[in-house]
Coordinates of C-alpha atoms in Angstrom, one line a residue:
Chain A
E25 CA 145.0 96.1 239.6
A26 CA 141.6 97.2 238.1
Q27 CA 142.3 99.8 235.5
V28 CA 141.5 101.3 232.1
T29 CA 144.6 101.5 229.9
Q30 CA 144.9 103.9 227.0
N31 CA 147.7 104.1 224.4
P32 CA 149.4 106.2 223.5
R33 CA 149.6 108.9 226.2
Y34 CA 150.8 111.5 223.7
L35 CA 150.5 111.7 220.0
I36 CA 151.4 114.3 217.4
T37 CA 150.1 113.6 213.9
V38 CA 149.5 115.4 210.6
T39 CA 146.1 116.2 209.1
G40 CA 144.5 113.3 207.2
K41 CA 146.7 110.5 208.6
K42 CA 144.5 107.8 210.0
L43 CA 145.1 106.9 213.7
T44 CA 143.8 104.7 216.4
V45 CA 143.8 105.2 220.1
T46 CA 143.5 102.0 222.0
C47 CA 141.6 101.4 225.2
S48 CA 141.4 98.3 227.3
Q49 CA 139.8 97.5 230.7
N50 CA 140.3 94.5 232.9
M51 CA 137.2 94.8 235.1
N52 CA 134.7 93.0 232.8
H53 CA 132.7 96.1 232.5
E54 CA 129.7 96.2 230.2
Y55 CA 129.8 99.9 229.4
M56 CA 132.7 101.8 227.8
S57 CA 132.8 105.4 226.6
W58 CA 135.1 107.9 224.9
Y59 CA 135.3 111.6 226.0
R60 CA 137.2 114.5 224.8
Q61 CA 138.2 117.4 227.2
D62 CA 138.8 120.9 225.9
P63 CA 139.3 124.1 227.9
G64 CA 136.1 125.9 228.6
L65 CA 134.0 123.0 227.1
G66 CA 134.6 120.3 229.7
L67 CA 134.3 116.6 229.1
R68 CA 132.1 115.8 226.1
Q69 CA 131.1 112.3 225.2
I70 CA 132.1 111.0 221.7
Y71 CA 130.8 107.5 221.6
Y72 CA 129.7 104.9 224.1
S73 CA 129.2 101.1 224.0
M74 CA 126.7 99.1 226.1
N75 CA 128.2 95.7 225.2
V76 CA 130.0 93.9 222.5
E77 CA 128.9 95.0 219.0
V78 CA 126.6 97.6 220.6
T79 CA 127.7 101.3 220.2
D80 CA 125.9 104.6 220.0
K81 CA 126.8 108.2 219.3
G82 CA 127.5 110.7 222.1
D83 CA 127.4 114.5 221.9
V84 CA 130.3 115.0 219.5
P85 CA 130.7 111.9 217.2
E86 CA 131.6 113.6 214.0
G87 CA 135.0 112.6 212.6
Y88 CA 135.3 109.6 214.9
K89 CA 134.6 105.8 214.7
V90 CA 134.6 103.1 217.3
S91 CA 134.3 99.4 217.5
R92 CA 133.6 96.9 220.2
K93 CA 134.5 93.5 219.0
E94 CA 135.7 92.3 222.4
K95 CA 134.3 93.2 225.8
R96 CA 137.6 94.5 227.1
N97 CA 138.6 96.7 224.1
F98 CA 137.1 99.9 222.7
P99 CA 139.4 101.6 220.2
L100 CA 138.8 105.1 219.0
I101 CA 139.5 105.7 215.3
L102 CA 140.2 109.0 213.5
E103 CA 140.0 108.2 209.8
S104 CA 141.1 111.6 208.7
P105 CA 142.2 113.7 211.6
S106 CA 141.9 117.5 211.5
P107 CA 143.3 120.2 213.7
N108 CA 140.0 120.7 215.5
Q109 CA 140.4 117.2 216.9
T110 CA 143.4 118.3 218.8
S111 CA 142.3 117.5 222.4
L112 CA 142.7 115.4 225.5
Y113 CA 140.9 112.1 225.1
F114 CA 139.7 109.8 227.9
C115 CA 138.4 106.3 227.7
A116 CA 136.1 105.2 230.6
S117 CA 134.4 102.0 231.6
S118 CA 131.5 101.2 234.0
L119 CA 129.8 98.1 235.2
S120 CA 126.3 99.4 234.4
G121 CA 126.6 102.7 232.6
Y122 CA 126.1 105.0 235.6
F123 CA 126.2 103.2 238.9
P124 CA 128.7 102.7 240.5
G125 CA 130.4 105.3 238.4
Y126 CA 133.0 105.3 235.6
T127 CA 136.6 104.4 235.8
F128 CA 138.7 106.6 233.6
G129 CA 142.0 106.0 231.8
S130 CA 144.9 108.4 232.2
G131 CA 144.2 110.2 228.9
T132 CA 145.7 110.6 225.4
R133 CA 146.8 114.1 224.4
L134 CA 146.4 114.3 220.7
T135 CA 147.8 117.1 218.6
V136 CA 146.9 117.3 214.9
V137 CA 149.0 119.7 212.8
Chain B
T19 CA 125.0 125.5 226.6
Q20 CA 126.1 123.5 229.6
L21 CA 123.3 121.4 231.1
L22 CA 125.3 121.3 234.3
E23 CA 126.6 124.7 235.5
Q24 CA 129.5 124.7 238.0
S25 CA 130.6 127.6 240.1
P26 CA 133.0 129.1 240.7
Q27 CA 135.1 128.2 237.6
F28 CA 138.3 128.9 239.5
L29 CA 139.1 129.0 243.2
S30 CA 142.4 129.7 244.9
I31 CA 142.6 129.5 248.6
Q32 CA 145.1 129.1 251.5
E33 CA 145.7 125.8 253.3
G34 CA 143.3 125.5 256.2
E35 CA 140.4 127.5 254.7
N36 CA 137.0 126.1 254.0
L37 CA 135.3 126.3 250.6
T38 CA 132.1 125.3 248.8
V39 CA 131.6 124.7 245.1
Y40 CA 128.3 124.3 243.4
C41 CA 126.6 122.4 240.6
N42 CA 123.3 123.5 239.2
S43 CA 120.9 122.6 236.4
S44 CA 117.5 123.7 235.2
S45 CA 116.7 119.9 234.8
V46 CA 116.0 117.5 237.6
F47 CA 118.8 115.0 238.3
S48 CA 118.0 111.3 238.7
S49 CA 121.2 111.3 240.8
L50 CA 124.5 113.1 240.7
Q51 CA 128.1 112.2 240.8
W52 CA 131.2 114.2 241.9
Y53 CA 134.6 113.4 240.4
R54 CA 138.1 114.9 241.0
Q55 CA 140.6 115.2 238.3
E56 CA 144.3 115.7 239.0
P57 CA 146.7 117.1 236.4
G58 CA 147.7 114.4 233.9
E59 CA 145.1 112.0 235.0
G60 CA 141.5 111.0 234.4
P61 CA 138.7 111.9 236.7
V62 CA 138.2 109.7 239.8
L63 CA 134.7 109.2 241.3
L64 CA 134.3 110.7 244.8
V65 CA 130.6 110.1 245.5
T66 CA 127.2 109.5 244.1
V67 CA 124.2 111.2 245.7
V68 CA 120.7 109.8 244.9
T69 CA 118.0 111.1 247.2
G70 CA 116.9 114.8 247.4
G71 CA 118.3 116.3 250.6
E72 CA 121.0 113.6 250.9
V73 CA 124.2 114.5 252.6
K74 CA 127.3 112.3 252.3
K75 CA 130.7 112.8 254.0
L76 CA 134.0 111.6 252.8
K77 CA 136.6 112.7 255.4
R78 CA 136.8 116.5 255.0
L79 CA 134.5 116.6 252.0
T80 CA 130.7 117.0 252.5
F81 CA 128.4 116.5 249.5
Q82 CA 124.8 117.7 249.5
F83 CA 122.0 117.0 247.1
G84 CA 119.3 119.7 246.8
D85 CA 115.8 118.8 248.0
A86 CA 114.5 119.4 244.5
R87 CA 117.4 117.4 242.9
K88 CA 118.4 120.3 240.7
D89 CA 121.5 121.3 242.5
S90 CA 124.4 120.0 244.5
S91 CA 127.3 121.3 246.6
L92 CA 130.7 120.1 247.7
H93 CA 132.1 121.6 250.9
I94 CA 135.7 121.1 251.9
T95 CA 136.8 121.7 255.4
A96 CA 140.3 122.8 256.2
A97 CA 141.5 122.4 252.7
Q98 CA 145.0 120.9 252.0
P99 CA 147.3 121.2 249.0
G100 CA 146.4 117.6 248.2
D101 CA 142.9 118.7 247.5
T102 CA 144.1 120.7 244.5
G103 CA 142.4 119.5 241.3
L104 CA 139.5 119.9 239.0
Y105 CA 136.1 119.1 240.6
L106 CA 133.5 117.8 238.2
C107 CA 129.8 117.1 238.7
A108 CA 128.1 114.6 236.4
S109 CA 124.7 113.2 235.9
R110 CA 122.4 111.5 233.5
I111 CA 120.3 114.4 232.2
I112 CA 116.8 113.3 231.2
S113 CA 116.6 115.8 228.4
S114 CA 119.8 114.5 226.7
G115 CA 117.9 111.8 224.9
S116 CA 119.6 108.9 226.5
A117 CA 119.6 107.8 230.1
R118 CA 123.0 106.1 229.5
Q119 CA 124.9 109.2 228.7
L120 CA 126.9 110.7 231.5
T121 CA 127.0 114.5 231.1
F122 CA 129.7 116.5 232.9
G123 CA 129.8 120.1 234.1
S124 CA 132.8 122.2 233.0
G125 CA 134.3 121.9 236.5
T126 CA 135.8 124.0 239.3
Q127 CA 139.6 124.3 239.3
L128 CA 140.7 124.4 242.9
T129 CA 144.1 125.4 244.0
V130 CA 145.1 125.1 247.6
L131 CA 148.2 127.1 248.4
P132 CA 150.5 125.9 251.3

């Protein structure tokens, strides 16, 4: 089954403790992207990647890092999480960056206390 | 400031009613996508509209792209409880600085009551 897999689904952590949210896709897609979703603010792009070793900042990249060492994986790294990074995070992949659309993972709900 | 404005923000209707939700921008869209997001899941692509004036139908859902490519609407006929979800429009906005970024509206939360 074609899918984007994120782990974990739920995570509670403390301020300053480094964490990684993993994302993997099995569709051989070139483009991958991370979004965060907050009430009233909608989905905002954090980082995106156009191919292996090619990444760029989205609208809200501060406090996040990404890497794209393999085509299928695009982990999101929070080096020193803070409470304002409490959010619902989505990884998505696309064949070409827009067409024929993005396939999203099921989300990771992160709480930073 | 949202580049894509969606209205209404919330909509609660009875099963069998018709409804229309809107997506507007002050910028011209190259094309526009509609997604639906159900609780606990990621958004799922419904349709992409490309040409000004284009109308696409997906069963009971009708999507229309404005002639000037600055607005779009989604009309649902005879809504069912299974239509409940967050409806999101998304596009590449020329003014965002990167044609590869997909920008989302804040969505319309639709609840269809049985």
